[in-house]
């Protein structure tokens, strides 16, 4: 009888261990308060970190949709959450989705329910050709596959001194989409929040690929909102976003093709509205948007440590229903108890375009 009991216990232990490291029912649940990275990753037994969820997705073999669900709480990211599934097949219909358990359009959602992502990881060291230190960088969420969505997260930068000395820049990239021949990437209903001095959020989204869609996000106090770079970003769009107090360049279309769609965006108090590649060869159109307060309309060139030089204003064409004002700022709700915290005040300029976290 004792031998049978020992055998059953051993068998149960083996089966339990085999379930660890796997994606159960194509879903992974993460909870920074009650989870453990040795758990199964189910709703009842969640993981603790997004980086562990990334490791399990990257190790998975098969096909179909995978959902990673983040509970409310603070996620201190001590390492990059690197999603790099080489043996799993995603499609446009069956995609990788990294999302909050409760989304902004859910009836019981409040701003306090958003999972908070904050980087606490070290930076890689960068040097120039002379071996001189020029800075460092790190990445929060790294997506290296096609057909992926990030939705409903509150994404902060990193508490770091961004310019420790002249010519040296230390920067955090919260979301990076990087790889060869990538397509179909969406970031939706996310709040990117930063402070130039206390919590610099250098660049919300750095993306390389085609069919990029950035929609219903809020970028508040972020240096740069979106950089499309490297391979041609065909069939891409940025719409229904709210960008407030950007101290860098709001949108960088270095790799965007002229079919890039920019509409129903609301921008207040920005530095440079638009950054073109240095060759300044392509033109873009702004539709149905409100832009109030900016230092420069369109520049070309630039990089992590600068914003290039002024480009020709006619490279940005104003389509229908665009309001453009060089001076001024829009009215923003600063009441943290309001569902519409950090959104444009109802009935004021820009509030009618649907820009912000809500789709309904």
Tab-separated table of C-alpha atoms in Angstrom:
chain	number	residue	atom	x	y	z
A	1	UNK	CA	0.000	0.000	0.000
A	2	UNK	CA	2.869	2.348	0.874
A	3	UNK	CA	4.512	1.612	-2.490
A	4	UNK	CA	1.295	2.529	-4.324
A	5	UNK	CA	0.992	5.757	-2.350
A	6	UNK	CA	4.604	6.715	-3.072
A	7	UNK	CA	4.094	5.903	-6.769
A	8	UNK	CA	0.957	8.050	-6.992
A	9	UNK	CA	2.648	10.964	-5.241
A	10	UNK	CA	5.626	10.709	-7.587
A	11	UNK	CA	3.363	10.512	-10.637
A	12	UNK	CA	1.375	13.545	-9.493
A	13	UNK	CA	4.600	15.483	-8.919
A	14	UNK	CA	5.887	14.630	-12.403
A	15	UNK	CA	2.628	15.623	-14.077
A	16	UNK	CA	2.519	18.851	-12.105
A	17	UNK	CA	6.080	19.715	-13.043
A	18	UNK	CA	5.354	18.940	-16.689
A	19	UNK	CA	2.525	21.474	-16.635
A	20	UNK	CA	4.912	24.192	-15.474
A	21	UNK	CA	6.510	26.019	-18.366
A	22	UNK	CA	3.584	25.229	-20.655
A	23	UNK	CA	0.749	27.374	-21.976
A	24	UNK	CA	-2.420	25.884	-20.489
A	25	UNK	CA	-5.500	26.176	-22.738
A	26	UNK	CA	-3.716	28.872	-24.801
A	27	UNK	CA	-3.966	31.344	-21.917
A	28	UNK	CA	-1.507	32.715	-19.382
A	29	UNK	CA	-2.601	34.692	-16.330
A	30	UNK	CA	-0.233	37.021	-14.483
A	31	UNK	CA	-0.749	38.669	-11.103
A	32	UNK	CA	2.093	40.617	-9.451
A	33	UNK	CA	0.431	40.431	-6.018
A	34	UNK	CA	-0.605	36.767	-5.708
A	35	UNK	CA	1.359	35.049	-8.457
A	36	UNK	CA	4.568	33.034	-8.571
A	37	UNK	CA	6.749	32.296	-11.574
A	38	UNK	CA	6.750	28.625	-10.570
A	39	UNK	CA	2.961	28.456	-10.923
A	40	UNK	CA	1.056	26.952	-13.831
A	41	UNK	CA	-0.044	30.332	-15.189
A	42	UNK	CA	-3.756	29.602	-14.892
A	43	UNK	CA	-6.362	31.952	-13.412
A	44	UNK	CA	-6.201	30.026	-10.133
A	45	UNK	CA	-2.415	29.692	-10.215
A	46	UNK	CA	-1.050	32.824	-11.937
A	47	UNK	CA	2.496	33.794	-12.755
A	48	UNK	CA	4.083	36.805	-11.114
A	49	UNK	CA	6.022	38.438	-13.963
A	50	UNK	CA	5.414	39.267	-17.597
A	51	UNK	CA	8.953	38.130	-18.423
A	52	UNK	CA	8.097	34.592	-17.282
A	53	UNK	CA	4.959	34.673	-19.429
A	54	UNK	CA	7.159	35.706	-22.376
A	55	UNK	CA	9.504	32.773	-21.764
A	56	UNK	CA	6.604	30.329	-21.806
A	57	UNK	CA	5.157	31.760	-25.005
A	58	UNK	CA	8.607	31.673	-26.608
A	59	UNK	CA	9.041	28.007	-25.660
A	60	UNK	CA	5.593	26.921	-26.844
A	61	UNK	CA	5.100	24.665	-29.860
A	62	UNK	CA	1.923	24.615	-31.918
A	63	UNK	CA	-0.509	27.103	-33.396
A	64	UNK	CA	-3.524	29.208	-32.551
A	65	UNK	CA	-4.249	32.289	-30.468
A	66	UNK	CA	-2.487	32.862	-27.141
A	67	UNK	CA	-3.767	35.364	-24.599
A	68	UNK	CA	-1.642	36.775	-21.777
A	69	UNK	CA	-3.918	38.378	-19.159
A	70	UNK	CA	-2.508	40.851	-16.637
A	71	UNK	CA	-4.289	41.546	-13.369
A	72	UNK	CA	-4.242	45.006	-11.814
A	73	UNK	CA	-1.081	45.810	-9.875
A	74	UNK	CA	2.455	47.117	-10.303
A	75	UNK	CA	4.814	45.104	-12.495
A	76	UNK	CA	8.423	45.968	-11.723
A	77	UNK	CA	10.187	44.805	-14.876
A	78	UNK	CA	13.678	43.724	-13.862
A	79	UNK	CA	14.276	42.130	-17.270
A	80	UNK	CA	12.892	42.427	-20.785
A	81	UNK	CA	9.694	40.502	-21.467
A	82	UNK	CA	10.972	39.006	-24.730
A	83	UNK	CA	8.282	37.300	-26.809
A	84	UNK	CA	10.084	35.294	-29.490
A	85	UNK	CA	7.991	32.199	-30.355
A	86	UNK	CA	9.839	30.359	-33.111
A	87	UNK	CA	7.806	27.146	-32.967
A	88	UNK	CA	4.335	28.630	-32.607
A	89	UNK	CA	2.239	29.836	-35.538
A	90	UNK	CA	0.098	32.943	-35.180
A	91	UNK	CA	-2.224	34.416	-37.810
A	92	UNK	CA	-4.214	37.625	-38.102
A	93	UNK	CA	-7.265	35.862	-36.660
A	94	UNK	CA	-5.347	33.774	-34.112
A	95	UNK	CA	-2.845	36.180	-32.610
A	96	UNK	CA	-0.720	36.825	-29.560
A	97	UNK	CA	-2.593	39.215	-27.269
A	98	UNK	CA	-1.027	40.779	-24.179
A	99	UNK	CA	-3.771	42.618	-22.358
A	100	UNK	CA	-5.251	43.791	-19.096
A	101	UNK	CA	-7.871	41.516	-17.575
A	102	UNK	CA	-10.224	44.503	-17.449
A	103	UNK	CA	-10.262	46.841	-20.465
A	104	UNK	CA	-11.357	50.508	-20.554
A	105	UNK	CA	-14.683	49.776	-22.231
A	106	UNK	CA	-15.679	47.211	-19.577
A	107	UNK	CA	-18.470	48.437	-17.301
A	108	UNK	CA	-16.466	48.047	-14.055
A	109	UNK	CA	-13.209	49.554	-15.360
A	110	UNK	CA	-11.516	52.497	-13.632
A	111	UNK	CA	-8.057	54.025	-14.276
A	112	UNK	CA	-6.866	52.347	-11.070
A	113	UNK	CA	-7.592	48.931	-12.628
A	114	UNK	CA	-4.902	49.306	-15.287
A	115	UNK	CA	-1.852	47.054	-14.829
A	116	UNK	CA	1.148	49.358	-14.282
A	117	UNK	CA	4.391	48.471	-16.057
A	118	UNK	CA	7.557	50.155	-14.784
A	119	UNK	CA	11.088	49.291	-15.811
A	120	UNK	CA	13.668	48.644	-13.092
A	121	UNK	CA	16.243	46.855	-15.247
A	122	UNK	CA	19.862	47.838	-15.959
A	123	UNK	CA	20.878	49.491	-19.223
A	124	UNK	CA	23.215	48.154	-21.867
A	125	UNK	CA	26.321	50.258	-22.440
A	126	UNK	CA	26.805	52.147	-25.713
A	127	UNK	CA	30.107	53.571	-26.960
A	128	UNK	CA	31.135	55.505	-30.060
A	129	UNK	CA	33.955	54.662	-32.492
A	130	UNK	CA	36.453	56.220	-30.084
A	131	UNK	CA	35.331	53.985	-27.251
A	132	UNK	CA	33.686	56.863	-25.444
A	133	UNK	CA	30.527	56.240	-23.457
A	134	UNK	CA	27.494	57.670	-25.243
A	135	UNK	CA	24.725	56.139	-23.188
A	136	UNK	CA	22.643	53.031	-22.685
A	137	UNK	CA	19.272	51.531	-23.506
A	138	UNK	CA	16.880	48.809	-22.461
A	139	UNK	CA	13.562	47.384	-23.623
A	140	UNK	CA	10.449	46.655	-21.598
A	141	UNK	CA	8.204	44.503	-23.807
A	142	UNK	CA	9.932	43.055	-26.867
A	143	UNK	CA	7.739	41.454	-29.550
A	144	UNK	CA	9.616	39.462	-32.202
A	145	UNK	CA	6.688	37.877	-34.032
A	146	UNK	CA	3.926	38.924	-36.405
A	147	UNK	CA	0.235	39.128	-35.466
A	148	UNK	CA	0.453	40.627	-31.989
A	149	UNK	CA	-1.662	43.006	-29.901
A	150	UNK	CA	-0.870	44.888	-26.688
A	151	UNK	CA	-3.970	46.312	-25.013
A	152	UNK	CA	-5.094	48.118	-21.887
A	153	UNK	CA	-1.798	48.627	-20.038
A	154	UNK	CA	-0.474	51.648	-18.146
A	155	UNK	CA	3.127	51.919	-19.269
A	156	UNK	CA	5.678	54.051	-17.435
A	157	UNK	CA	9.311	54.750	-18.232
A	158	UNK	CA	12.181	54.172	-15.810
A	159	UNK	CA	13.341	56.275	-12.835
A	160	UNK	CA	16.727	57.222	-14.257
A	161	UNK	CA	18.797	60.336	-14.946
A	162	UNK	CA	18.384	60.412	-18.716
A	163	UNK	CA	21.268	62.834	-19.449
A	164	UNK	CA	24.008	62.087	-16.883
A	165	UNK	CA	26.632	64.109	-18.790
A	166	UNK	CA	27.041	66.011	-22.035
A	167	UNK	CA	26.483	63.786	-25.049
A	168	UNK	CA	25.380	60.813	-22.939
A	169	UNK	CA	21.769	59.568	-23.140
A	170	UNK	CA	20.266	56.743	-21.097
A	171	UNK	CA	16.891	55.664	-22.436
A	172	UNK	CA	14.104	53.169	-21.913
A	173	UNK	CA	11.944	51.791	-24.739
A	174	UNK	CA	8.767	50.375	-23.126
A	175	UNK	CA	7.495	48.597	-26.275
A	176	UNK	CA	9.594	47.373	-29.180
A	177	UNK	CA	8.418	45.351	-32.197
A	178	UNK	CA	11.516	44.046	-33.905
A	179	UNK	CA	12.418	41.336	-36.407
A	180	UNK	CA	12.559	40.416	-40.082
A	181	UNK	CA	9.530	40.515	-42.377
A	182	UNK	CA	7.089	41.255	-39.573
A	183	UNK	CA	3.476	42.214	-40.189
A	184	UNK	CA	0.340	43.037	-38.216
A	185	UNK	CA	1.082	44.731	-34.894
A	186	UNK	CA	-1.422	46.667	-32.828
A	187	UNK	CA	-1.090	48.730	-29.647
A	188	UNK	CA	-4.484	49.808	-28.349
A	189	UNK	CA	-6.053	51.440	-25.272
A	190	UNK	CA	-2.704	51.880	-23.493
A	191	UNK	CA	-1.732	54.810	-21.284
A	192	UNK	CA	1.907	55.856	-21.701
A	193	UNK	CA	2.841	58.081	-18.803
A	194	UNK	CA	6.124	59.804	-18.038
A	195	UNK	CA	7.877	62.758	-16.502
A	196	UNK	CA	10.878	64.382	-18.141
A	197	UNK	CA	12.907	64.509	-14.924
A	198	UNK	CA	11.525	61.945	-12.468
A	199	UNK	CA	10.375	59.130	-14.749
A	200	UNK	CA	11.482	59.689	-18.353
A	201	UNK	CA	9.533	57.650	-20.898
A	202	UNK	CA	11.862	58.090	-23.854
A	203	UNK	CA	9.792	56.453	-26.581
A	204	UNK	CA	6.449	54.723	-26.176
A	205	UNK	CA	6.536	52.470	-29.242
A	206	UNK	CA	9.496	51.603	-31.483
A	207	UNK	CA	8.212	49.433	-34.325
A	208	UNK	CA	9.703	47.721	-37.360
A	209	UNK	CA	7.323	46.103	-39.821
A	210	UNK	CA	4.190	46.601	-41.875
A	211	UNK	CA	0.523	46.823	-40.923
A	212	UNK	CA	1.084	48.711	-37.688
A	213	UNK	CA	-1.957	50.152	-35.948
A	214	UNK	CA	-1.667	52.487	-32.958
A	215	UNK	CA	-5.096	53.461	-31.707
A	216	UNK	CA	-6.987	54.753	-28.665
A	217	UNK	CA	-3.833	55.338	-26.652
A	218	UNK	CA	-2.927	58.254	-24.394
A	219	UNK	CA	0.659	59.543	-24.380
A	220	UNK	CA	1.100	61.956	-21.463
A	221	UNK	CA	4.489	63.522	-20.708
A	222	UNK	CA	6.263	61.071	-23.028
A	223	UNK	CA	9.255	62.288	-25.026
A	224	UNK	CA	8.395	60.524	-28.316
A	225	UNK	CA	5.151	58.634	-28.949
A	226	UNK	CA	5.812	56.466	-32.019
A	227	UNK	CA	8.796	55.720	-34.234
A	228	UNK	CA	8.273	53.649	-37.380
A	229	UNK	CA	11.705	52.601	-38.531
A	230	UNK	CA	13.827	50.228	-40.606
A	231	UNK	CA	11.631	48.173	-42.988
A	232	UNK	CA	8.830	49.892	-44.990
A	233	UNK	CA	5.796	50.369	-42.736
A	234	UNK	CA	3.155	49.883	-45.409
A	235	UNK	CA	-0.558	49.923	-44.602
A	236	UNK	CA	-0.036	51.462	-41.164
A	237	UNK	CA	-2.056	53.918	-39.111
A	238	UNK	CA	-2.216	56.081	-35.998
A	239	UNK	CA	-5.725	57.105	-35.005
A	240	UNK	CA	-7.891	58.133	-32.032
A	241	UNK	CA	-4.835	58.861	-29.872
A	242	UNK	CA	-4.356	61.665	-27.368
A	243	UNK	CA	-0.844	63.130	-27.030
A	244	UNK	CA	-0.202	65.700	-24.297
A	245	UNK	CA	3.007	67.459	-23.197
A	246	UNK	CA	5.391	65.600	-25.514
A	247	UNK	CA	8.906	67.046	-25.161
A	248	UNK	CA	10.406	65.247	-28.171
A	249	UNK	CA	8.991	64.306	-31.573
A	250	UNK	CA	5.472	62.907	-31.506
A	251	UNK	CA	5.439	60.720	-34.620
A	252	UNK	CA	8.514	59.625	-36.594
A	253	UNK	CA	7.673	58.279	-40.063
A	254	UNK	CA	11.207	57.224	-40.938
A	255	UNK	CA	9.961	54.027	-42.589
A	256	UNK	CA	6.284	54.822	-43.153
A	257	UNK	CA	5.095	54.776	-46.739
A	258	UNK	CA	2.854	57.604	-48.003
A	259	UNK	CA	-0.256	55.505	-47.357
A	260	UNK	CA	0.264	56.008	-43.590
A	261	UNK	CA	-3.074	57.093	-42.113
A	262	UNK	CA	-3.169	59.721	-39.355
A	263	UNK	CA	-6.661	60.684	-38.236
A	264	UNK	CA	-8.835	61.508	-35.203
A	265	UNK	CA	-5.774	62.330	-33.128
A	266	UNK	CA	-5.700	65.131	-30.560
A	267	UNK	CA	-2.409	66.782	-29.642
A	268	UNK	CA	-1.734	69.455	-27.050
A	269	UNK	CA	1.524	71.169	-26.102
A	270	UNK	CA	4.024	69.214	-28.169
A	271	UNK	CA	7.594	69.966	-29.159
A	272	UNK	CA	7.925	68.614	-32.728
A	273	UNK	CA	4.728	67.300	-34.278
A	274	UNK	CA	6.254	65.147	-37.028
A	275	UNK	CA	9.708	63.775	-37.865
A	276	UNK	CA	10.575	62.779	-41.446
A	277	UNK	CA	13.495	60.726	-42.649
A	278	UNK	CA	16.454	62.925	-43.533
A	279	UNK	CA	15.879	62.549	-47.291
A	280	UNK	CA	12.435	64.180	-46.858
A	281	UNK	CA	11.136	62.264	-49.873
A	282	UNK	CA	7.612	61.362	-48.724
A	283	UNK	CA	4.563	63.438	-47.850
A	284	UNK	CA	1.783	62.536	-45.439
A	285	UNK	CA	-1.772	63.646	-44.766
A	286	UNK	CA	-3.418	64.592	-41.463
A	287	UNK	CA	-7.188	64.039	-41.308
A	288	UNK	CA	-9.867	65.081	-38.807
A	289	UNK	CA	-7.490	66.007	-35.965
A	290	UNK	CA	-6.909	68.808	-33.462
A	291	UNK	CA	-3.373	70.084	-32.879
A	292	UNK	CA	-2.944	72.935	-30.407
A	293	UNK	CA	0.452	74.165	-29.213
A	294	UNK	CA	3.718	73.037	-30.766
A	295	UNK	CA	7.241	74.336	-31.310
A	296	UNK	CA	7.917	72.840	-34.751
A	297	UNK	CA	5.428	71.500	-37.294
A	298	UNK	CA	7.680	69.086	-39.201
A	299	UNK	CA	11.408	68.270	-38.992
A	300	UNK	CA	13.685	65.814	-40.803
A	301	UNK	CA	16.542	63.601	-39.678
A	302	UNK	CA	17.265	63.525	-35.966
A	303	UNK	CA	17.743	60.562	-33.677
A	304	UNK	CA	17.790	59.614	-29.992
A	305	UNK	CA	19.781	62.724	-29.072
A	306	UNK	CA	18.280	65.316	-31.405
A	307	UNK	CA	15.410	66.420	-33.566
A	308	UNK	CA	17.190	67.125	-36.838
A	309	UNK	CA	16.338	70.279	-38.745
A	310	UNK	CA	13.252	71.980	-40.052
A	311	UNK	CA	11.608	70.347	-43.067
A	312	UNK	CA	9.230	71.777	-45.641
A	313	UNK	CA	5.785	72.354	-44.148
A	314	UNK	CA	4.151	71.147	-47.360
A	315	UNK	CA	5.352	67.623	-46.571
A	316	UNK	CA	2.387	67.452	-44.198
A	317	UNK	CA	-0.899	67.992	-45.971
A	318	UNK	CA	-3.914	69.040	-43.933
A	319	UNK	CA	-6.994	67.147	-45.007
A	320	UNK	CA	-10.570	67.705	-43.985
A	321	UNK	CA	-11.603	68.910	-40.541
A	322	UNK	CA	-8.131	69.650	-39.159
A	323	UNK	CA	-7.713	72.355	-36.520
A	324	UNK	CA	-4.116	73.575	-36.257
A	325	UNK	CA	-3.038	76.240	-33.755
A	326	UNK	CA	0.578	77.090	-33.045
A	327	UNK	CA	-0.171	78.503	-29.589
A	328	UNK	CA	-2.389	77.351	-26.747
A	329	UNK	CA	-3.275	74.138	-24.945
A	330	UNK	CA	-6.327	71.958	-24.477
A	331	UNK	CA	-8.307	71.333	-21.286
A	332	UNK	CA	-7.415	68.023	-19.639
A	333	UNK	CA	-9.188	66.262	-16.746
A	334	UNK	CA	-6.709	65.852	-13.874
A	335	UNK	CA	-9.109	64.308	-11.343
A	336	UNK	CA	-7.660	60.831	-10.707
A	337	UNK	CA	-11.031	59.509	-9.502
A	338	UNK	CA	-12.651	60.284	-12.850
A	339	UNK	CA	-13.078	57.549	-15.432
A	340	UNK	CA	-11.842	60.133	-17.933
A	341	UNK	CA	-8.639	60.957	-16.062
A	342	UNK	CA	-6.116	62.541	-18.480
A	343	UNK	CA	-8.695	62.901	-21.254
A	344	UNK	CA	-9.989	66.082	-22.881
A	345	UNK	CA	-12.739	67.765	-20.876
A	346	UNK	CA	-16.181	67.155	-22.386
A	347	UNK	CA	-17.546	70.026	-24.446
A	348	UNK	CA	-14.119	71.604	-25.028
A	349	UNK	CA	-11.990	71.674	-28.165
A	350	UNK	CA	-10.897	68.193	-29.240
A	351	UNK	CA	-13.354	66.274	-27.062
A	352	UNK	CA	-15.601	65.278	-29.968
A	353	UNK	CA	-13.044	63.184	-31.912
A	354	UNK	CA	-13.106	60.065	-29.758
A	355	UNK	CA	-9.388	60.303	-28.980
A	356	UNK	CA	-8.383	58.426	-25.838
A	357	UNK	CA	-8.764	55.020	-24.220
A	358	UNK	CA	-12.408	54.393	-25.048
A	359	UNK	CA	-13.823	52.819	-28.200
A	360	UNK	CA	-17.474	52.990	-27.128
